[in-house]
Structures are given as C-alpha cells and as structure tokens.
mmCIF file of C-alpha atoms in Angstrom:
data_model
loop_
_atom_site.group_PDB
_atom_site.id
_atom_site.type_symbol
_atom_site.label_atom_id
_atom_site.label_comp_id
_atom_site.label_asym_id
_atom_site.label_seq_id
_atom_site.Cartn_x
_atom_site.Cartn_y
_atom_site.Cartn_z
ATOM 1 C CA ARG A 1 33.729 85.910 -51.129
ATOM 2 C CA LYS A 2 32.692 89.205 -49.526
ATOM 3 C CA ASP A 3 33.105 90.868 -52.938
ATOM 4 C CA ILE A 4 30.366 88.738 -54.510
ATOM 5 C CA ASP A 5 28.089 88.004 -51.546
ATOM 6 C CA GLY A 6 26.195 91.231 -52.256
ATOM 7 C CA TYR A 7 25.039 89.765 -55.577
ATOM 8 C CA LEU A 8 23.791 86.447 -54.202
ATOM 9 C CA GLU A 9 20.149 87.464 -53.889
ATOM 10 C CA GLU A 10 19.917 88.902 -57.414
ATOM 11 C CA ALA A 11 21.785 85.953 -58.932
ATOM 12 C CA SER A 12 19.456 83.552 -57.131
ATOM 13 C CA GLU A 13 16.440 85.401 -58.551
ATOM 14 C CA ILE A 14 17.866 85.186 -62.066
ATOM 15 C CA LEU A 15 18.442 81.457 -61.688
ATOM 16 C CA GLU A 16 15.170 80.943 -59.771
ATOM 17 C CA ILE A 17 17.007 79.340 -56.861
ATOM 18 C CA ASP A 18 15.324 79.200 -53.471
ATOM 19 C CA GLN A 19 17.153 80.578 -50.475
ATOM 20 C CA ILE A 20 20.196 78.453 -49.711
ATOM 21 C CA LYS A 21 20.074 77.255 -46.127
ATOM 22 C CA PRO A 22 23.265 77.140 -44.022
ATOM 23 C CA ASP A 23 25.234 73.937 -43.573
ATOM 24 C CA ILE A 24 24.451 71.675 -40.615
ATOM 25 C CA PRO A 25 27.337 69.975 -38.744
ATOM 26 C CA PHE A 26 27.282 66.169 -38.744
ATOM 27 C CA GLY A 27 28.107 65.657 -35.079
ATOM 28 C CA ASN A 28 31.798 66.272 -34.463
ATOM 29 C CA SER A 29 32.818 64.418 -37.633
ATOM 30 C CA GLY A 30 34.386 67.430 -39.311
ATOM 31 C CA PHE A 31 31.739 67.173 -42.048
ATOM 32 C CA ASN A 32 28.615 69.201 -42.716
ATOM 33 C CA PHE A 33 25.317 68.348 -44.303
ATOM 34 C CA THR A 34 25.135 70.802 -47.206
ATOM 35 C CA ASN A 35 21.959 72.168 -48.734
ATOM 36 C CA PHE A 36 22.620 71.529 -52.405
ATOM 37 C CA VAL A 37 19.820 73.146 -54.438
ATOM 38 C CA PHE A 38 18.906 73.120 -58.104
ATOM 39 C CA SER A 39 17.168 75.604 -60.367
ATOM 40 C CA PRO A 40 13.997 74.474 -62.256
ATOM 41 C CA PRO A 41 16.322 74.551 -64.521
ATOM 42 C CA VAL A 42 16.367 78.001 -66.111
ATOM 43 C CA ARG A 43 17.017 78.234 -69.865
ATOM 44 C CA PHE A 44 18.296 81.729 -70.593
ATOM 45 C CA LEU A 45 17.087 81.646 -74.212
ATOM 46 C CA ASP A 46 13.527 80.946 -73.118
ATOM 47 C CA LYS A 47 13.628 83.379 -70.211
ATOM 48 C CA TYR A 48 15.344 86.375 -71.801
ATOM 49 C CA TYR A 49 14.910 86.210 -75.580
ATOM 50 C CA THR A 50 11.820 88.438 -75.679
ATOM 51 C CA THR A 51 13.415 90.913 -73.268
ATOM 52 C CA VAL A 52 16.557 91.111 -75.389
ATOM 53 C CA ILE A 53 14.862 91.666 -78.749
ATOM 54 C CA ASN A 54 12.476 94.284 -77.301
ATOM 55 C CA GLU A 55 15.146 96.247 -75.438
ATOM 56 C CA LYS A 56 16.004 99.396 -77.426
ATOM 57 C CA ASN A 57 19.552 99.508 -76.016
ATOM 58 C CA ILE A 58 20.411 95.964 -77.127
ATOM 59 C CA THR A 59 21.180 94.844 -80.671
ATOM 60 C CA LEU A 60 21.132 91.072 -81.089
ATOM 61 C CA VAL A 61 23.051 89.736 -84.092
ATOM 62 C CA LEU A 62 22.638 86.036 -84.808
ATOM 63 C CA GLU A 63 25.088 83.815 -86.734
ATOM 64 C CA ALA A 64 27.824 86.391 -86.100
ATOM 65 C CA ASN A 65 30.796 84.162 -85.361
ATOM 66 C CA VAL A 66 33.679 86.115 -83.857
ATOM 67 C CA THR A 67 36.864 84.918 -85.558
ATOM 68 C CA SER A 68 39.340 87.239 -83.827
ATOM 69 C CA ILE A 69 39.692 90.511 -81.948
ATOM 70 C CA ASP A 70 42.165 93.282 -82.777
ATOM 71 C CA SER A 71 44.170 95.541 -80.497
ATOM 72 C CA ASP A 72 46.387 98.595 -80.949
ATOM 73 C CA GLY A 73 48.422 97.375 -78.006
ATOM 74 C CA SER A 74 46.403 99.021 -75.263
ATOM 75 C CA ARG A 75 42.797 98.918 -76.482
ATOM 76 C CA ILE A 76 40.655 96.478 -78.415
ATOM 77 C CA THR A 77 39.880 98.202 -81.704
ATOM 78 C CA GLY A 78 37.385 95.746 -83.149
ATOM 79 C CA ALA A 79 36.039 92.213 -83.428
ATOM 80 C CA LEU A 80 35.978 90.397 -86.778
ATOM 81 C CA ILE A 81 32.758 88.457 -87.434
ATOM 82 C CA GLU A 82 31.638 86.090 -90.175
ATOM 83 C CA ASN A 83 28.339 84.339 -90.880
ATOM 84 C CA TYR A 84 27.737 80.923 -92.427
ATOM 85 C CA ALA A 85 27.378 82.440 -95.913
ATOM 86 C CA GLY A 86 30.941 83.725 -95.765
ATOM 87 C CA GLU A 87 29.992 87.372 -95.268
ATOM 88 C CA LYS A 88 32.454 89.239 -93.067
ATOM 89 C CA ASN A 89 32.145 92.382 -91.009
ATOM 90 C CA ARG A 90 33.724 94.236 -88.139
ATOM 91 C CA VAL A 91 32.236 95.290 -84.811
ATOM 92 C CA ASN A 92 33.511 98.472 -83.194
ATOM 93 C CA ALA A 93 32.748 99.406 -79.586
ATOM 94 C CA ASN A 94 34.100 101.299 -76.609
ATOM 95 C CA THR A 95 34.064 98.172 -74.438
ATOM 96 C CA PHE A 96 34.228 94.476 -75.255
ATOM 97 C CA ILE A 97 33.143 91.659 -72.937
ATOM 98 C CA LEU A 98 34.231 88.180 -73.947
ATOM 99 C CA ALA A 99 31.648 85.671 -72.699
ATOM 100 C CA THR A 100 31.897 82.576 -74.875
ATOM 101 C CA GLY A 101 32.417 79.829 -72.331
ATOM 102 C CA GLY A 102 35.045 77.931 -70.377
ATOM 103 C CA ILE A 103 36.920 76.709 -73.460
ATOM 104 C CA GLU A 104 36.061 79.246 -76.152
ATOM 105 C CA ASN A 105 37.231 82.249 -74.131
ATOM 106 C CA SER A 106 40.743 80.813 -74.117
ATOM 107 C CA ARG A 107 40.493 79.666 -77.734
ATOM 108 C CA LEU A 108 39.564 83.095 -79.082
ATOM 109 C CA LEU A 109 42.272 84.860 -77.093
ATOM 110 C CA LEU A 110 44.925 82.307 -78.081
ATOM 111 C CA TRP A 111 44.047 82.712 -81.761
ATOM 112 C CA SER A 112 43.750 86.523 -81.564
ATOM 113 C CA ASN A 113 47.173 86.595 -79.942
ATOM 114 C CA ALA A 114 48.578 84.388 -82.690
ATOM 115 C CA VAL A 115 47.354 86.615 -85.547
ATOM 116 C CA SER A 116 48.233 89.887 -83.760
ATOM 117 C CA ASN A 117 51.722 88.885 -82.675
ATOM 118 C CA GLY A 118 50.764 88.945 -79.019
ATOM 119 C CA ALA A 119 49.031 92.326 -78.995
ATOM 120 C CA VAL A 120 45.832 91.164 -77.244
ATOM 121 C CA VAL A 121 47.161 89.310 -74.178
ATOM 122 C CA LYS A 122 50.616 90.763 -73.794
ATOM 123 C CA ASN A 123 51.644 88.482 -70.951
ATOM 124 C CA SER A 124 50.203 85.155 -72.064
ATOM 125 C CA THR A 125 52.131 82.970 -69.605
ATOM 126 C CA THR A 126 48.932 81.603 -68.073
ATOM 127 C CA LEU A 127 46.588 81.918 -71.069
ATOM 128 C CA GLY A 128 44.671 78.674 -71.540
ATOM 129 C CA LYS A 129 46.369 77.153 -68.481
ATOM 130 C CA TYR A 130 45.076 76.060 -65.074
ATOM 131 C CA TRP A 131 41.973 74.605 -66.707
ATOM 132 C CA MET A 132 39.800 72.687 -64.267
ATOM 133 C CA GLU A 133 36.762 70.436 -64.017
ATOM 134 C CA HIS A 134 34.980 68.666 -61.188
ATOM 135 C CA PRO A 135 35.982 64.980 -61.169
ATOM 136 C CA THR A 136 32.718 63.108 -60.595
ATOM 137 C CA PHE A 137 32.638 59.402 -59.736
ATOM 138 C CA THR A 138 30.987 56.729 -57.653
ATOM 139 C CA ILE A 139 33.588 56.230 -54.922
ATOM 140 C CA GLY A 140 32.011 53.779 -52.497
ATOM 141 C CA SER A 141 29.058 52.491 -50.488
ATOM 142 C CA ALA A 142 27.853 52.976 -46.941
ATOM 143 C CA ILE A 143 25.440 51.712 -44.324
ATOM 144 C CA ILE A 144 24.335 54.327 -41.794
ATOM 145 C CA ASP A 145 22.013 54.183 -38.805
ATOM 146 C CA LYS A 146 19.020 56.426 -39.513
ATOM 147 C CA LYS A 147 19.181 57.939 -36.022
ATOM 148 C CA ALA A 148 22.443 59.644 -37.039
ATOM 149 C CA LEU A 149 20.741 61.254 -40.025
ATOM 150 C CA SER A 150 18.044 63.210 -38.218
ATOM 151 C CA ALA A 151 19.117 66.440 -39.952
ATOM 152 C CA VAL A 152 18.260 65.072 -43.416
ATOM 153 C CA ASP A 153 15.775 62.761 -45.095
ATOM 154 C CA PRO A 154 17.667 59.448 -45.428
ATOM 155 C CA ASN A 155 15.111 58.193 -47.931
ATOM 156 C CA ARG A 156 16.283 60.797 -50.435
ATOM 157 C CA SER A 157 19.724 61.807 -51.696
ATOM 158 C CA PHE A 158 21.591 64.164 -49.416
ATOM 159 C CA TYR A 159 24.917 65.947 -49.536
ATOM 160 C CA MET A 160 27.921 66.323 -47.264
ATOM 161 C CA ALA A 161 31.276 68.084 -47.394
ATOM 162 C CA PRO A 162 34.313 68.476 -45.119
ATOM 163 C CA ASN A 163 34.434 71.713 -43.150
ATOM 164 C CA ALA A 164 37.301 74.190 -43.466
ATOM 165 C CA GLN A 165 39.188 72.755 -40.484
ATOM 166 C CA THR A 166 39.039 69.216 -41.909
ATOM 167 C CA ILE A 167 40.295 70.462 -45.263
ATOM 168 C CA ASN A 168 43.198 72.365 -43.718
ATOM 169 C CA ASN A 169 44.183 69.680 -41.194
ATOM 170 C CA ASN A 170 44.305 66.943 -43.840
ATOM 171 C CA ASN A 171 45.829 68.944 -46.709
ATOM 172 C CA ILE A 172 42.988 68.106 -49.077
ATOM 173 C CA LEU A 173 40.741 70.101 -51.385
ATOM 174 C CA ASN A 174 37.005 70.540 -50.973
ATOM 175 C CA CYS A 175 34.813 67.558 -51.773
ATOM 176 C CA GLY A 176 31.076 67.315 -52.298
ATOM 177 C CA ILE A 177 29.849 63.865 -51.243
ATOM 178 C CA ARG A 178 26.508 62.772 -52.684
ATOM 179 C CA ILE A 179 24.843 60.002 -50.719
ATOM 180 C CA ASN A 180 22.086 58.162 -52.570
ATOM 181 C CA PRO A 181 19.803 55.529 -50.982
ATOM 182 C CA THR A 182 20.144 52.071 -52.511
ATOM 183 C CA PRO A 183 17.369 49.489 -52.939
ATOM 184 C CA TYR A 184 16.944 46.850 -50.249
ATOM 185 C CA LYS A 185 18.656 44.229 -52.421
ATOM 186 C CA GLY A 186 21.783 46.363 -52.705
ATOM 187 C CA THR A 187 21.790 46.996 -48.974
ATOM 188 C CA LYS A 188 21.649 43.245 -48.224
ATOM 189 C CA LYS A 189 24.642 42.720 -50.520
ATOM 190 C CA LEU A 190 26.534 45.394 -48.588
ATOM 191 C CA LEU A 191 25.730 43.705 -45.306
ATOM 192 C CA SER A 192 26.902 40.318 -46.555
ATOM 193 C CA ASP A 193 30.253 41.899 -47.429
ATOM 194 C CA LEU A 194 30.364 43.598 -44.047
ATOM 195 C CA LEU A 195 29.893 40.248 -42.254
ATOM 196 C CA CYS A 196 33.458 39.319 -43.211
ATOM 197 C CA VAL A 197 35.061 42.311 -41.495
ATOM 198 C CA ALA A 198 32.592 43.389 -38.813
ATOM 199 C CA PRO A 199 30.209 40.507 -38.124
ATOM 200 C CA ASN A 200 28.646 41.906 -34.956
ATOM 201 C CA LEU A 201 27.914 45.255 -36.566
ATOM 202 C CA ALA A 202 26.620 43.561 -39.717
ATOM 203 C CA ARG A 203 24.132 41.497 -37.717
ATOM 204 C CA SER A 204 22.890 44.510 -35.772
ATOM 205 C CA MET A 205 22.671 46.562 -38.972
ATOM 206 C CA LEU A 206 20.753 43.765 -40.676
ATOM 207 C CA ASP A 207 18.195 43.894 -37.899
ATOM 208 C CA LEU A 208 17.976 47.685 -38.242
ATOM 209 C CA VAL A 209 17.610 47.441 -42.018
ATOM 210 C CA ASP A 210 14.829 44.902 -41.695
ATOM 211 C CA ARG A 211 13.053 47.267 -39.328
ATOM 212 C CA GLN A 212 13.816 50.203 -41.691
ATOM 213 C CA LEU A 213 15.979 51.858 -39.033
ATOM 214 C CA SER A 214 19.155 51.727 -41.087
ATOM 215 C CA CYS A 215 19.869 52.435 -44.760
ATOM 216 C CA GLY A 216 22.314 51.423 -47.425
ATOM 217 C CA PHE A 217 23.737 54.123 -49.673
ATOM 218 C CA GLN A 218 25.724 54.604 -52.845
ATOM 219 C CA VAL A 219 28.418 57.240 -52.307
ATOM 220 C CA ARG A 220 29.296 59.552 -55.160
ATOM 221 C CA ALA A 221 31.544 62.593 -55.132
ATOM 222 C CA SER A 222 32.156 65.681 -57.206
ATOM 223 C CA TRP A 223 35.188 67.497 -55.940
ATOM 224 C CA GLU A 224 37.571 70.372 -56.316
ATOM 225 C CA GLN A 225 40.533 69.959 -58.646
ATOM 226 C CA LEU A 226 44.026 71.258 -58.011
ATOM 227 C CA PRO A 227 44.838 74.077 -60.494
ATOM 228 C CA VAL A 228 47.991 73.079 -62.376
ATOM 229 C CA ALA A 229 49.489 74.721 -65.457
ATOM 230 C CA SER A 230 49.760 71.432 -67.377
ATOM 231 C CA ASN A 231 45.971 71.172 -67.523
ATOM 232 C CA CYS A 232 45.435 73.525 -70.418
ATOM 233 C CA ILE A 233 43.755 74.500 -73.663
ATOM 234 C CA THR A 234 45.944 74.821 -76.744
ATOM 235 C CA LEU A 235 45.270 75.448 -80.410
ATOM 236 C CA GLY A 236 45.220 72.338 -82.562
ATOM 237 C CA ASN A 237 46.140 71.722 -86.198
ATOM 238 C CA GLN A 238 42.566 71.319 -87.448
ATOM 239 C CA LYS A 239 40.563 74.449 -88.274
ATOM 240 C CA ASP A 240 36.857 75.160 -88.311
ATOM 241 C CA ARG A 241 34.976 76.514 -91.336
ATOM 242 C CA PHE A 242 36.069 80.061 -90.440
ATOM 243 C CA GLY A 243 39.765 79.206 -90.368
ATOM 244 C CA VAL A 244 40.056 79.327 -86.570
ATOM 245 C CA PRO A 245 42.046 76.423 -85.068
ATOM 246 C CA ARG A 246 40.079 73.948 -82.985
ATOM 247 C CA THR A 247 41.268 73.247 -79.477
ATOM 248 C CA ASN A 248 43.239 70.504 -77.833
ATOM 249 C CA LEU A 249 42.316 69.966 -74.201
ATOM 250 C CA HIS A 250 44.954 68.519 -71.883
ATOM 251 C CA TRP A 251 43.227 67.354 -68.690
ATOM 252 C CA GLU A 252 44.617 64.965 -66.108
ATOM 253 C CA LYS A 253 43.935 64.370 -62.455
ATOM 254 C CA THR A 254 46.767 64.817 -59.968
ATOM 255 C CA LYS A 255 47.605 62.734 -56.895
ATOM 256 C CA THR A 256 46.034 65.496 -54.808
ATOM 257 C CA ASP A 257 42.803 65.153 -56.800
ATOM 258 C CA TYR A 258 42.621 61.427 -56.038
ATOM 259 C CA SER A 259 43.717 61.791 -52.419
ATOM 260 C CA THR A 260 41.030 64.425 -51.801
ATOM 261 C CA ALA A 261 38.207 61.986 -52.580
ATOM 262 C CA ARG A 262 39.915 59.041 -50.879
ATOM 263 C CA LYS A 263 40.816 60.894 -47.674
ATOM 264 C CA SER A 264 37.385 62.537 -47.441
ATOM 265 C CA LEU A 265 35.589 59.210 -47.544
ATOM 266 C CA MET A 266 38.111 57.584 -45.196
ATOM 267 C CA LEU A 267 37.600 60.331 -42.605
ATOM 268 C CA LEU A 268 33.839 59.991 -42.852
ATOM 269 C CA GLY A 269 34.117 56.213 -42.568
ATOM 270 C CA GLU A 270 36.369 56.474 -39.531
ATOM 271 C CA TYR A 271 33.802 58.651 -37.782
ATOM 272 C CA LEU A 272 30.957 56.222 -38.538
ATOM 273 C CA ALA A 273 33.041 53.327 -37.233
ATOM 274 C CA GLU A 274 34.173 55.217 -34.131
ATOM 275 C CA LYS A 275 30.567 56.047 -33.222
ATOM 276 C CA ASP A 276 29.440 52.582 -34.327
ATOM 277 C CA ILE A 277 26.684 54.094 -36.445
ATOM 278 C CA GLY A 278 27.730 52.681 -39.799
ATOM 279 C CA ARG A 279 30.483 51.601 -42.138
ATOM 280 C CA VAL A 280 31.912 52.769 -45.459
ATOM 281 C CA VAL A 281 33.276 50.655 -48.304
ATOM 282 C CA ILE A 282 35.662 52.548 -50.604
ATOM 283 C CA ASN A 283 35.832 51.414 -54.219
ATOM 284 C CA ARG A 284 39.051 49.566 -54.978
ATOM 285 C CA TRP A 285 40.243 51.830 -57.813
ATOM 286 C CA LEU A 286 40.325 54.798 -55.442
ATOM 287 C CA LEU A 287 42.045 52.872 -52.641
ATOM 288 C CA GLU A 288 44.757 51.548 -54.938
ATOM 289 C CA ASP A 289 45.309 54.867 -56.737
ATOM 290 C CA ASP A 290 44.419 53.185 -60.018
ATOM 291 C CA GLU A 291 43.300 55.062 -63.094
ATOM 292 C CA SER A 292 39.727 56.229 -62.582
ATOM 293 C CA PRO A 293 37.007 54.171 -64.320
ATOM 294 C CA SER A 294 36.016 55.215 -67.825
ATOM 295 C CA ASN A 295 32.405 54.072 -67.536
ATOM 296 C CA ASP A 296 31.323 56.583 -64.897
ATOM 297 C CA GLU A 297 30.173 60.200 -65.051
ATOM 298 C CA LEU A 298 33.850 61.348 -65.189
ATOM 299 C CA ALA A 299 33.212 65.081 -64.765
ATOM 300 C CA GLY A 300 30.481 67.634 -64.136
ATOM 301 C CA ASN A 301 30.643 69.373 -67.540
ATOM 302 C CA HIS A 302 31.896 72.392 -65.598
ATOM 303 C CA HIS A 303 34.568 74.143 -67.671
ATOM 304 C CA MET A 304 36.616 76.442 -65.443
ATOM 305 C CA GLY A 305 39.926 78.256 -65.668
ATOM 306 C CA GLY A 306 42.055 79.179 -68.658
ATOM 307 C CA THR A 307 41.696 82.962 -68.239
ATOM 308 C CA ARG A 308 42.107 83.037 -64.472
ATOM 309 C CA MET A 309 41.688 86.045 -62.209
ATOM 310 C CA ALA A 310 44.852 87.122 -60.417
ATOM 311 C CA GLU A 311 46.649 90.016 -58.772
ATOM 312 C CA SER A 312 49.095 90.474 -61.645
ATOM 313 C CA ALA A 313 49.604 89.630 -65.316
ATOM 314 C CA HIS A 314 52.342 87.166 -64.318
ATOM 315 C CA LYS A 315 49.806 85.006 -62.497
ATOM 316 C CA GLY A 316 46.634 85.392 -64.535
ATOM 317 C CA ILE A 317 44.712 86.994 -67.388
ATOM 318 C CA VAL A 318 42.149 89.276 -65.711
ATOM 319 C CA ASP A 319 42.242 91.537 -62.668
ATOM 320 C CA LYS A 320 39.703 91.677 -59.821
ATOM 321 C CA ASN A 321 37.288 93.596 -62.070
ATOM 322 C CA CYS A 322 37.459 90.927 -64.809
ATOM 323 C CA LYS A 323 39.504 93.265 -67.058
ATOM 324 C CA VAL A 324 42.254 91.725 -69.180
ATOM 325 C CA PHE A 325 45.659 92.939 -68.032
ATOM 326 C CA GLY A 326 47.163 95.416 -70.486
ATOM 327 C CA GLN A 327 43.891 96.237 -72.278
ATOM 328 C CA GLU A 328 41.800 99.243 -71.297
ATOM 329 C CA ASN A 329 38.496 97.970 -72.658
ATOM 330 C CA LEU A 330 38.477 94.157 -72.700
ATOM 331 C CA TYR A 331 36.671 92.155 -70.027
ATOM 332 C CA ILE A 332 35.909 88.465 -69.589
ATOM 333 C CA ALA A 333 32.777 86.938 -68.077
ATOM 334 C CA GLY A 334 32.209 83.311 -67.165
ATOM 335 C CA SER A 335 33.821 80.483 -65.226
ATOM 336 C CA SER A 336 37.021 80.673 -67.296
ATOM 337 C CA ILE A 337 38.137 83.415 -64.868
ATOM 338 C CA PHE A 338 37.904 81.094 -61.826
ATOM 339 C CA PRO A 339 41.358 80.702 -60.181
ATOM 340 C CA SER A 340 40.019 77.744 -58.162
ATOM 341 C CA THR A 341 36.783 75.821 -58.207
ATOM 342 C CA GLY A 342 35.492 74.516 -54.881
ATOM 343 C CA TYR A 343 33.149 71.596 -55.492
ATOM 344 C CA ALA A 344 29.865 73.385 -56.254
ATOM 345 C CA ASN A 345 28.334 73.894 -59.688
ATOM 346 C CA PRO A 346 29.782 77.118 -61.161
ATOM 347 C CA THR A 347 26.707 78.860 -62.594
ATOM 348 C CA LEU A 348 25.601 80.745 -59.480
ATOM 349 C CA THR A 349 29.082 82.150 -58.916
ATOM 350 C CA LEU A 350 29.631 83.158 -62.531
ATOM 351 C CA VAL A 351 26.279 85.008 -62.535
ATOM 352 C CA GLN A 352 27.343 86.825 -59.344
ATOM 353 C CA LEU A 353 30.588 87.829 -61.051
ATOM 354 C CA ALA A 354 28.698 88.989 -64.161
ATOM 355 C CA LEU A 355 26.461 91.187 -62.016
ATOM 356 C CA ARG A 356 29.518 92.600 -60.287
ATOM 357 C CA LEU A 357 31.118 93.337 -63.662
ATOM 358 C CA SER A 358 28.002 95.121 -64.915
ATOM 359 C CA GLU A 359 27.965 97.297 -61.806
ATOM 360 C CA HIS A 360 31.644 98.095 -62.258
ATOM 361 C CA LEU A 361 30.998 99.262 -65.814
ATOM 362 C CA LYS A 362 27.995 101.351 -64.744
ATOM 363 C CA ARG A 363 30.198 103.048 -62.128
ATOM 364 C CA ASN A 364 32.713 103.831 -64.876
ATOM 365 C CA PRO A 365 30.558 105.187 -67.742
ATOM 366 C CA SER A 366 33.601 106.312 -69.716
ATOM 367 C CA GLN A 367 34.239 102.633 -70.444
ATOM 368 C CA LEU A 368 30.786 102.101 -71.955
#
C-alpha cells in the first residue's frame, strides 16, 4: 500500500473524489463504519477527449482494433491493428502498454501467445488465471437501535467492514457490508418474525420503532473473493470478425467466499445481540451454503486478475512495475494486474497504479 499511497491525492482529483475520511470503530465489535464515497461519476471520454486530441504528443487512432502483438523473444516488435473495413496496419513503438480491461488484457495475451508459439508471455502458467469479481448479494436484514449508530446517519445507507484483527482471527476475507434503511412496513415484518425468537426484544424494539428510535435495515454485501487458479479466462472456439477467439470465463465462488459473508454477518449479529441493541436475520441460502440466488445483483462488474502482479514469472505475469516478465518493453495497466481484490471498487486503485507506472516510465526515458 505504501507504494501507491503517494498517488492517492492525484488519483482522487482525476476521479473527482472528495477526501476519504478514516474508518470509525463500531464500539468493540471488531467492525468499522467505512466512508464509502462515489465520484460524480466521471466519464473519461467526456473529461479528456478534448485534451487528448489537442495534445501534440498524443496521436489518437480510432477503430484500430489490436488483433495481436509480436515479440522477438525479449521485446515487443509491433502490434497488428485492423479497422472495420478490413484495412490492416502495424504499430511500432519503443514501449507498449496494454490497457484493454480486466478480460481483454488476458484475451489479447493468450491469443498473441498462441500465434507466436509462446514468445510474448514465456511463462504463461498463470496467464488468464486467478480471475476475480466481487460477489454482491442481499444477505440478510437487521434491526438496530439508533443510539448505537451515532457515528452515521441511520436514515441513509451506510457501510461497515470487519477490521484487520477480525479478518485474521476468523480466517475470512474482507467484506463490505451495505446497510440500507427499509420502509416502516418492512421493519414491522421483521419485528413480527423476531417475536418468535426474542419476544421481549421485539416488543421493546417495536416501541422504539414507533417512536423512530430504532430502524429496520436491508443488509447487502460486496466482498473479497479468494484468488484461485480455476477461476480463469480461456480462449473459446468462436471468433470475432477479426479472427480473434472470443473468451470463455470460468467463475465460481469457493467455500471461503461464502463463509466470508456468512461469518461477517454472524459476528456483527452476535455483537448486536450481546449488547442488546439489535438483531440480524441471515438469509437462508447463505446459512445453508446453498447456491447463491440468480435474481440478485450477483457481482459488482469489477473484472480483476488474469495478469496478476507477482514477485516472479512462476507466480504472475507482471512485476512490481507492471512490466511483463521476460519482455523489456511491455507493460500492463488496469485491474487485471490485481493479485487480490479487497472489497472496494477497483477504479481508484487502478488509477493509482497507472500514475505510478507513468512515473516509472518517466524515470526511465530509455524505455519511452
């Protein structure tokens, strides 16, 4: 983290993100209130198009679909491009940065390796593998005394996550819990269910709800996924109009993925019950380790992994400077280089890494 912290301020300016406030402990629960912030959002096309086309040191070529990259074994020697009219050309450069997204980065390297007999990624053991997303589901409901929520506005959605000690002690991954207020009708339904298991608490909570001193909540989570090699991108049998194979995506959730969400909510629920400030109801599919529901959000549309950063070519595709192992002039930008994911949206971190890469290249002008 210390390697990218220096780029946080600039990345936040690019994304128009306000200063991120530090987490606030939720009593001694082992959880923190987290300050989850959003950009306006920022659309890079709208924000940077004029800058790009007016910059004398940038040449923007539209409809130039890269179909493969070539290597002499130690350097990338060119990128083959083709437009929609079937015209082909070749791009030559001293340095190449592959920045085509969390699936396409792997796809282009897999195909380039296939047509070059492995000359681009010489150790491709992990290429396309350890692909990750953020599982995102509604996992339960809760009723919480407002007095316990003085650090946040309980009338609006707020966010929580286990602290590092909770994660380590319980052998789970990180988990972002999103707590959304529910309408009064939904809260009354929760209380009627609670009457069966905790009648005294339910009656006291009902009184607090009626006096607007207690709230009912829907509990959602978007959490970290265990990186496993079987979650991967491979080349399929179908090809696009340029003759490049389309991808097959193999993505499954492990027992650790499920247990992370389940254990996180159980620990939070245990704390609420111990302090007698609320109760949590965990959705049955998560308690019974059933297959996750197919009618929910499913994932965050956060494509990560596939060209992971590592200390050696046996464990990943790029080194700490985002350079592909075995190639002098090929770099990768984007969340495909993430070796793990945390639970937060990836854009801020990938912009920090892109800024760090640009500084690395400026410090080494021979590579430009």
